[in-house]
PDB file of C-alpha atoms in Angstrom:
ATOM      1  CA  MET A  24      61.044  14.560 -53.619  1.00 61.00           C
ATOM      2  CA  GLN A  25      57.510  15.207 -52.482  1.00 91.00           C
ATOM      3  CA  TYR A  26      57.420  14.090 -48.807  1.00 95.00           C
ATOM      4  CA  SER A  27      59.831  14.527 -46.011  1.00 96.00           C
ATOM      5  CA  VAL A  28      59.200  12.481 -42.799  1.00 97.00           C
ATOM      6  CA  ILE A  29      61.042  14.159 -39.854  1.00 98.00           C
ATOM      7  CA  VAL A  30      61.502  12.199 -36.587  1.00 98.00           C
ATOM      8  CA  PRO A  31      62.972  13.709 -33.498  1.00 98.00           C
ATOM      9  CA  LEU A  32      64.946  11.160 -31.398  1.00 97.00           C
ATOM     10  CA  LEU A  33      66.126  11.308 -27.813  1.00 96.00           C
ATOM     11  CA  ASN A  34      66.846   7.865 -26.085  1.00 96.00           C
ATOM     12  CA  GLU A  35      64.165   5.876 -28.134  1.00 94.00           C
ATOM     13  CA  ARG A  36      66.072   2.585 -28.216  1.00 93.00           C
ATOM     14  CA  GLU A  37      62.899   0.685 -27.162  1.00 91.00           C
ATOM     15  CA  GLN A  38      60.794   2.203 -29.848  1.00 91.00           C
ATOM     16  CA  LEU A  39      63.312   1.867 -32.742  1.00 94.00           C
ATOM     17  CA  PRO A  40      62.678  -1.597 -34.010  1.00 94.00           C
ATOM     18  CA  LYS A  41      59.007  -0.879 -34.778  1.00 93.00           C
ATOM     19  CA  LEU A  42      59.913   2.678 -35.899  1.00 95.00           C
ATOM     20  CA  VAL A  43      62.619   1.449 -38.333  1.00 95.00           C
ATOM     21  CA  THR A  44      60.144  -1.125 -39.741  1.00 94.00           C
ATOM     22  CA  GLN A  45      57.555   1.528 -40.623  1.00 93.00           C
ATOM     23  CA  LEU A  46      60.090   4.055 -41.906  1.00 93.00           C
ATOM     24  CA  LYS A  47      61.589   1.477 -44.247  1.00 90.00           C
ATOM     25  CA  GLU A  48      58.015   0.764 -45.548  1.00 89.00           C
ATOM     26  CA  LEU A  49      57.679   4.519 -46.230  1.00 90.00           C
ATOM     27  CA  ILE A  50      61.086   4.748 -48.102  1.00 85.00           C
ATOM     28  CA  ALA A  51      59.553   2.183 -50.640  1.00 80.00           C
ATOM     29  CA  TYR A  52      57.100   5.115 -51.547  1.00 74.00           C
ATOM     30  CA  SER A  53      59.120   6.496 -54.421  1.00 66.00           C
ATOM     31  CA  SER A  54      58.752  10.238 -53.417  1.00 83.00           C
ATOM     32  CA  CYS A  55      59.474   9.945 -49.659  1.00 92.00           C
ATOM     33  CA  GLU A  56      62.627  10.830 -47.716  1.00 94.00           C
ATOM     34  CA  ILE A  57      63.190  10.093 -43.946  1.00 96.00           C
ATOM     35  CA  ILE A  58      65.262  12.287 -41.674  1.00 97.00           C
ATOM     36  CA  LEU A  59      65.720  11.310 -37.991  1.00 98.00           C
ATOM     37  CA  VAL A  60      67.116  14.132 -35.866  1.00 98.00           C
ATOM     38  CA  ASP A  61      68.976  13.107 -32.736  1.00 98.00           C
ATOM     39  CA  GLY A  62      69.074  15.454 -29.857  1.00 97.00           C
ATOM     40  CA  GLY A  63      71.988  13.777 -28.014  1.00 96.00           C
ATOM     41  CA  SER A  64      70.834  10.221 -27.210  1.00 96.00           C
ATOM     42  CA  CYS A  65      73.019   8.238 -24.908  1.00 96.00           C
ATOM     43  CA  ASP A  66      71.337   4.872 -25.381  1.00 95.00           C
ATOM     44  CA  GLY A  67      72.667   4.184 -28.842  1.00 95.00           C
ATOM     45  CA  SER A  68      69.532   5.254 -30.670  1.00 95.00           C
ATOM     46  CA  ALA A  69      71.309   7.235 -33.307  1.00 96.00           C
ATOM     47  CA  GLU A  70      73.778   4.491 -33.993  1.00 96.00           C
ATOM     48  CA  MET A  71      70.979   1.896 -34.214  1.00 96.00           C
ATOM     49  CA  ALA A  72      69.065   4.089 -36.759  1.00 96.00           C
ATOM     50  CA  SER A  73      72.177   4.687 -38.841  1.00 96.00           C
ATOM     51  CA  ALA A  74      72.981   0.986 -38.785  1.00 96.00           C
ATOM     52  CA  ALA A  75      69.561   0.239 -39.995  1.00 94.00           C
ATOM     53  CA  GLY A  76      70.293   2.330 -43.057  1.00 93.00           C
ATOM     54  CA  LEU A  77      68.310   5.430 -42.087  1.00 95.00           C
ATOM     55  CA  ARG A  78      69.551   9.037 -42.418  1.00 96.00           C
ATOM     56  CA  VAL A  79      70.411  10.586 -39.027  1.00 98.00           C
ATOM     57  CA  ILE A  80      71.393  14.174 -38.372  1.00 98.00           C
ATOM     58  CA  HIS A  81      72.227  15.794 -35.084  1.00 97.00           C
ATOM     59  CA  SER A  82      70.999  18.946 -33.488  1.00 97.00           C
ATOM     60  CA  GLN A  83      70.582  20.643 -30.021  1.00 96.00           C
ATOM     61  CA  ARG A  84      68.362  18.827 -27.709  1.00 96.00           C
ATOM     62  CA  GLY A  85      64.689  19.974 -27.810  1.00 95.00           C
ATOM     63  CA  ARG A  86      61.860  18.599 -29.906  1.00 95.00           C
ATOM     64  CA  ALA A  87      61.165  21.924 -31.608  1.00 97.00           C
ATOM     65  CA  LEU A  88      64.931  22.531 -32.381  1.00 97.00           C
ATOM     66  CA  GLN A  89      65.248  19.098 -33.631  1.00 98.00           C
ATOM     67  CA  MET A  90      62.195  19.192 -35.954  1.00 98.00           C
ATOM     68  CA  ASN A  91      63.357  22.597 -37.299  1.00 98.00           C
ATOM     69  CA  ALA A  92      66.787  21.118 -37.978  1.00 98.00           C
ATOM     70  CA  GLY A  93      65.190  18.300 -39.922  1.00 98.00           C
ATOM     71  CA  ALA A  94      62.922  20.712 -41.866  1.00 98.00           C
ATOM     72  CA  SER A  95      65.950  22.778 -42.755  1.00 98.00           C
ATOM     73  CA  VAL A  96      67.542  20.050 -44.737  1.00 97.00           C
ATOM     74  CA  ALA A  97      64.298  18.545 -46.051  1.00 97.00           C
ATOM     75  CA  ARG A  98      63.618  18.524 -49.712  1.00 95.00           C
ATOM     76  CA  GLY A  99      60.043  17.461 -49.813  1.00 95.00           C
ATOM     77  CA  ASN A 100      57.134  19.698 -50.713  1.00 95.00           C
ATOM     78  CA  TRP A 101      55.244  18.225 -47.688  1.00 97.00           C
ATOM     79  CA  LEU A 102      56.812  17.865 -44.215  1.00 98.00           C
ATOM     80  CA  LEU A 103      55.309  15.191 -41.893  1.00 98.00           C
ATOM     81  CA  PHE A 104      56.508  15.391 -38.363  1.00 98.00           C
ATOM     82  CA  LEU A 105      56.317  12.036 -36.575  1.00 97.00           C
ATOM     83  CA  HIS A 106      57.052  11.313 -32.993  1.00 96.00           C
ATOM     84  CA  ALA A 107      59.247   8.175 -32.305  1.00 94.00           C
ATOM     85  CA  ASP A 108      56.393   6.380 -30.437  1.00 93.00           C
ATOM     86  CA  THR A 109      53.737   7.283 -33.033  1.00 95.00           C
ATOM     87  CA  ARG A 110      52.937   4.849 -35.906  1.00 96.00           C
ATOM     88  CA  LEU A 111      51.187   6.119 -39.141  1.00 96.00           C
ATOM     89  CA  PRO A 112      48.101   4.415 -40.557  1.00 95.00           C
ATOM     90  CA  GLN A 113      48.430   2.313 -43.604  1.00 92.00           C
ATOM     91  CA  GLY A 114      48.376   4.510 -46.760  1.00 92.00           C
ATOM     92  CA  ALA A 115      49.317   7.769 -44.842  1.00 95.00           C
ATOM     93  CA  LEU A 116      51.101   9.437 -47.695  1.00 94.00           C
ATOM     94  CA  SER A 117      48.203   8.583 -50.089  1.00 93.00           C
ATOM     95  CA  ALA A 118      45.867  10.174 -47.727  1.00 95.00           C
ATOM     96  CA  ILE A 119      47.995  13.304 -47.516  1.00 96.00           C
ATOM     97  CA  ALA A 120      48.145  13.387 -51.330  1.00 94.00           C
ATOM     98  CA  SER A 121      44.275  13.183 -51.572  1.00 95.00           C
ATOM     99  CA  ALA A 122      44.086  16.031 -48.971  1.00 96.00           C
ATOM    100  CA  SER A 123      46.340  18.117 -51.087  1.00 95.00           C
ATOM    101  CA  VAL A 124      44.217  17.638 -54.086  1.00 95.00           C
ATOM    102  CA  ARG A 125      41.301  18.893 -51.970  1.00 95.00           C
ATOM    103  CA  GLY A 126      43.264  22.038 -51.201  1.00 96.00           C
ATOM    104  CA  ALA A 127      44.716  21.188 -47.801  1.00 97.00           C
ATOM    105  CA  GLN A 128      47.576  23.393 -46.570  1.00 98.00           C
ATOM    106  CA  TRP A 129      48.301  21.434 -43.468  1.00 98.00           C
ATOM    107  CA  GLY A 130      46.618  18.870 -41.212  1.00 98.00           C
ATOM    108  CA  ARG A 131      46.926  15.861 -38.958  1.00 98.00           C
ATOM    109  CA  PHE A 132      45.577  12.378 -38.381  1.00 98.00           C
ATOM    110  CA  ASN A 133      43.071  11.055 -35.817  1.00 98.00           C
ATOM    111  CA  ILE A 134      44.881   9.429 -32.935  1.00 97.00           C
ATOM    112  CA  ARG A 135      44.442   6.173 -31.200  1.00 97.00           C
ATOM    113  CA  ILE A 136      46.210   5.666 -27.857  1.00 95.00           C
ATOM    114  CA  ILE A 137      47.422   2.106 -27.238  1.00 93.00           C
ATOM    115  CA  GLY A 138      48.125   0.581 -23.835  1.00 88.00           C
ATOM    116  CA  ASP A 139      46.675  -1.257 -21.017  1.00 86.00           C
ATOM    117  CA  SER A 140      43.674   0.982 -20.135  1.00 88.00           C
ATOM    118  CA  ALA A 141      39.979   0.759 -20.906  1.00 90.00           C
ATOM    119  CA  TRP A 142      40.053   4.681 -20.761  1.00 91.00           C
ATOM    120  CA  PHE A 143      42.324   5.236 -23.793  1.00 93.00           C
ATOM    121  CA  PRO A 144      39.514   4.849 -26.432  1.00 94.00           C
ATOM    122  CA  LEU A 145      37.526   7.571 -24.714  1.00 94.00           C
ATOM    123  CA  ILE A 146      40.672   9.809 -24.197  1.00 93.00           C
ATOM    124  CA  SER A 147      41.502   9.320 -27.862  1.00 95.00           C
ATOM    125  CA  THR A 148      38.012  10.322 -29.002  1.00 96.00           C
ATOM    126  CA  MET A 149      38.239  13.474 -26.809  1.00 94.00           C
ATOM    127  CA  ILE A 150      41.537  14.440 -28.281  1.00 94.00           C
ATOM    128  CA  ASN A 151      40.330  13.985 -31.833  1.00 97.00           C
ATOM    129  CA  TRP A 152      37.167  16.038 -31.234  1.00 97.00           C
ATOM    130  CA  ARG A 153      38.918  18.797 -29.362  1.00 95.00           C
ATOM    131  CA  SER A 154      41.408  19.100 -32.209  1.00 96.00           C
ATOM    132  CA  ARG A 155      38.623  19.119 -34.919  1.00 96.00           C
ATOM    133  CA  LEU A 156      36.709  21.835 -33.143  1.00 96.00           C
ATOM    134  CA  SER A 157      39.642  24.029 -32.084  1.00 96.00           C
ATOM    135  CA  GLY A 158      41.908  23.549 -35.109  1.00 97.00           C
ATOM    136  CA  ILE A 159      44.810  22.810 -32.751  1.00 96.00           C
ATOM    137  CA  ALA A 160      46.844  19.770 -33.534  1.00 97.00           C
ATOM    138  CA  THR A 161      49.197  17.887 -31.307  1.00 95.00           C
ATOM    139  CA  GLY A 162      52.464  16.267 -32.134  1.00 95.00           C
ATOM    140  CA  ASP A 163      51.177  12.810 -31.445  1.00 94.00           C
ATOM    141  CA  GLN A 164      48.629  13.323 -34.270  1.00 97.00           C
ATOM    142  CA  ALA A 165      51.448  13.388 -36.860  1.00 98.00           C
ATOM    143  CA  ILE A 166      51.187  16.964 -38.174  1.00 98.00           C
ATOM    144  CA  PHE A 167      51.793  17.492 -41.870  1.00 98.00           C
ATOM    145  CA  VAL A 168      52.253  20.821 -43.593  1.00 98.00           C
ATOM    146  CA  ARG A 169      53.354  22.342 -46.840  1.00 98.00           C
ATOM    147  CA  ARG A 170      56.973  23.259 -46.641  1.00 97.00           C
ATOM    148  CA  ASP A 171      56.432  26.809 -48.022  1.00 97.00           C
ATOM    149  CA  LEU A 172      53.785  27.403 -45.432  1.00 98.00           C
ATOM    150  CA  PHE A 173      55.936  26.012 -42.663  1.00 98.00           C
ATOM    151  CA  ASN A 174      58.677  28.299 -43.654  1.00 97.00           C
ATOM    152  CA  ASN A 175      56.399  31.302 -43.892  1.00 98.00           C
ATOM    153  CA  VAL A 176      55.295  30.947 -40.266  1.00 98.00           C
ATOM    154  CA  GLY A 177      58.872  30.543 -39.042  1.00 97.00           C
ATOM    155  CA  GLY A 178      58.691  26.804 -38.219  1.00 98.00           C
ATOM    156  CA  TYR A 179      58.303  25.640 -34.684  1.00 98.00           C
ATOM    157  CA  ALA A 180      58.855  28.169 -32.028  1.00 96.00           C
ATOM    158  CA  SER A 181      62.031  27.524 -30.013  1.00 94.00           C
ATOM    159  CA  GLN A 182      60.306  26.724 -26.809  1.00 94.00           C
ATOM    160  CA  PRO A 183      60.505  23.596 -24.643  1.00 92.00           C
ATOM    161  CA  LEU A 184      56.808  22.778 -24.524  1.00 94.00           C
ATOM    162  CA  MET A 185      53.662  23.504 -26.393  1.00 95.00           C
ATOM    163  CA  GLU A 186      55.596  23.894 -29.732  1.00 96.00           C
ATOM    164  CA  ASP A 187      52.803  21.956 -31.528  1.00 96.00           C
ATOM    165  CA  ILE A 188      50.098  24.276 -30.091  1.00 95.00           C
ATOM    166  CA  GLU A 189      52.096  27.333 -31.130  1.00 96.00           C
ATOM    167  CA  LEU A 190      52.732  26.017 -34.708  1.00 98.00           C
ATOM    168  CA  SER A 191      48.967  25.238 -34.946  1.00 98.00           C
ATOM    169  CA  ARG A 192      48.083  28.801 -33.773  1.00 96.00           C
ATOM    170  CA  GLN A 193      50.379  30.323 -36.580  1.00 97.00           C
ATOM    171  CA  LEU A 194      49.091  27.988 -39.302  1.00 98.00           C
ATOM    172  CA  LEU A 195      45.498  28.737 -38.452  1.00 98.00           C
ATOM    173  CA  LYS A 196      46.084  32.341 -39.601  1.00 97.00           C
ATOM    174  CA  THR A 197      46.391  30.848 -43.052  1.00 97.00           C
ATOM    175  CA  ALA A 198      44.012  27.898 -42.985  1.00 97.00           C
ATOM    176  CA  ARG A 199      42.245  25.382 -40.824  1.00 97.00           C
ATOM    177  CA  PRO A 200      43.788  21.899 -40.583  1.00 98.00           C
ATOM    178  CA  HIS A 201      42.650  19.093 -42.794  1.00 97.00           C
ATOM    179  CA  CYS A 202      41.660  16.476 -40.192  1.00 97.00           C
ATOM    180  CA  LEU A 203      42.185  12.925 -41.573  1.00 98.00           C
ATOM    181  CA  ARG A 204      40.012  10.282 -40.018  1.00 96.00           C
ATOM    182  CA  GLN A 205      42.740   7.606 -40.370  1.00 97.00           C
ATOM    183  CA  ARG A 206      44.188   6.878 -37.082  1.00 97.00           C
ATOM    184  CA  ALA A 207      47.798   7.134 -36.079  1.00 97.00           C
ATOM    185  CA  THR A 208      48.569   5.024 -33.046  1.00 96.00           C
ATOM    186  CA  THR A 209      50.562   6.427 -30.170  1.00 94.00           C
ATOM    187  CA  SER A 210      51.957   4.855 -26.958  1.00 87.00           C
ATOM    188  CA  GLY A 211      50.055   5.446 -23.745  1.00 87.00           C
ATOM    189  CA  ARG A 212      53.259   4.988 -21.719  1.00 80.00           C
ATOM    190  CA  ARG A 213      53.169   8.423 -20.069  1.00 78.00           C
ATOM    191  CA  TRP A 214      49.554   8.079 -19.104  1.00 81.00           C
ATOM    192  CA  GLN A 215      50.278   4.672 -17.551  1.00 82.00           C
ATOM    193  CA  LYS A 216      53.406   5.752 -15.824  1.00 79.00           C
ATOM    194  CA  PHE A 217      52.023   8.834 -14.114  1.00 79.00           C
ATOM    195  CA  GLY A 218      48.340   7.777 -13.820  1.00 86.00           C
ATOM    196  CA  ILE A 219      45.612   8.202 -16.536  1.00 87.00           C
ATOM    197  CA  TRP A 220      43.471  10.870 -15.051  1.00 86.00           C
ATOM    198  CA  ARG A 221      46.273  12.727 -13.326  1.00 88.00           C
ATOM    199  CA  THR A 222      48.053  13.133 -16.639  1.00 87.00           C
ATOM    200  CA  VAL A 223      44.840  14.196 -18.523  1.00 86.00           C
ATOM    201  CA  LEU A 224      44.173  16.883 -15.827  1.00 89.00           C
ATOM    202  CA  LEU A 225      47.830  17.980 -15.929  1.00 88.00           C
ATOM    203  CA  MET A 226      47.578  18.385 -19.749  1.00 88.00           C
ATOM    204  CA  TRP A 227      44.337  20.308 -19.508  1.00 88.00           C
ATOM    205  CA  ARG A 228      45.707  22.686 -16.885  1.00 92.00           C
ATOM    206  CA  LEU A 229      48.962  23.297 -18.848  1.00 91.00           C
ATOM    207  CA  ARG A 230      47.074  24.032 -22.089  1.00 90.00           C
ATOM    208  CA  PHE A 231      44.744  26.390 -20.176  1.00 91.00           C
ATOM    209  CA  ASP A 232      47.735  28.194 -18.544  1.00 93.00           C
ATOM    210  CA  TYR A 233      49.446  28.476 -21.911  1.00 92.00           C
ATOM    211  CA  TRP A 234      46.282  29.953 -23.283  1.00 89.00           C
ATOM    212  CA  ARG A 235      46.248  32.641 -20.627  1.00 91.00           C
ATOM    213  CA  GLY A 236      49.934  33.527 -21.145  1.00 91.00           C
ATOM    214  CA  VAL A 237      52.104  31.492 -18.949  1.00 91.00           C
ATOM    215  CA  SER A 238      55.448  30.950 -20.520  1.00 92.00           C
ATOM    216  CA  ALA A 239      56.324  27.548 -22.065  1.00 90.00           C
ATOM    217  CA  GLU A 240      59.448  27.564 -19.969  1.00 90.00           C
ATOM    218  CA  CYS A 241      57.537  27.726 -16.710  1.00 92.00           C
ATOM    219  CA  LEU A 242      55.086  25.024 -18.023  1.00 88.00           C
ATOM    220  CA  ALA A 243      57.884  22.772 -19.107  1.00 89.00           C
ATOM    221  CA  LYS A 244      59.288  22.718 -15.518  1.00 86.00           C
ATOM    222  CA  ARG A 245      55.729  21.661 -14.282  1.00 83.00           C
ATOM    223  CA  TYR A 246      55.469  18.997 -17.000  1.00 80.00           C
ATOM    224  CA  GLU A 247      58.839  17.469 -16.203  1.00 73.00           C
TER     225      GLU A 247
END
């Protein structure tokens, strides 16, 4: 088993039909396993995924805890962490395989935000360039990492926010990310719900405060 795709779930009933379709396509890739990790959904997400024939395990609520739980039972040499509202580009696993041949230790995809806003292409470009320059990847970019390296850095930090930022920081001590230009698509639902630029400014402020040492617990309260 070469690839393990790990998806944290929490009340994602609306996202499941398209997610299940993509995950079943990945299963057809002979060396891929799918692990969905439910954090206590109350909308039937876990039951729907199981009924669709996908493997579902359960863990404590919290994206970092759920992804670590998935990684702990994964058999793949590569771990790919996929948010429920993110869709991988065509040939994603082949792209990772090619990156591996070129010496990649970890990496992420470019991102394309989809939704009803003319600003999303610009915001997507800004996120991709920031990630390329800083070496910091976000969960929406579908982070992939060699399992041995993931284990060596201790996995995701058990914190309620910025777990992807902290993982990137630890991985950067070993290698810079391989930034794939293929675009994963992710939902712009949070931006649209709370306001495009209000959300952008909030995320910038949260990242800056995390950089200067504010705890993830304090930031999570502001984010919620």
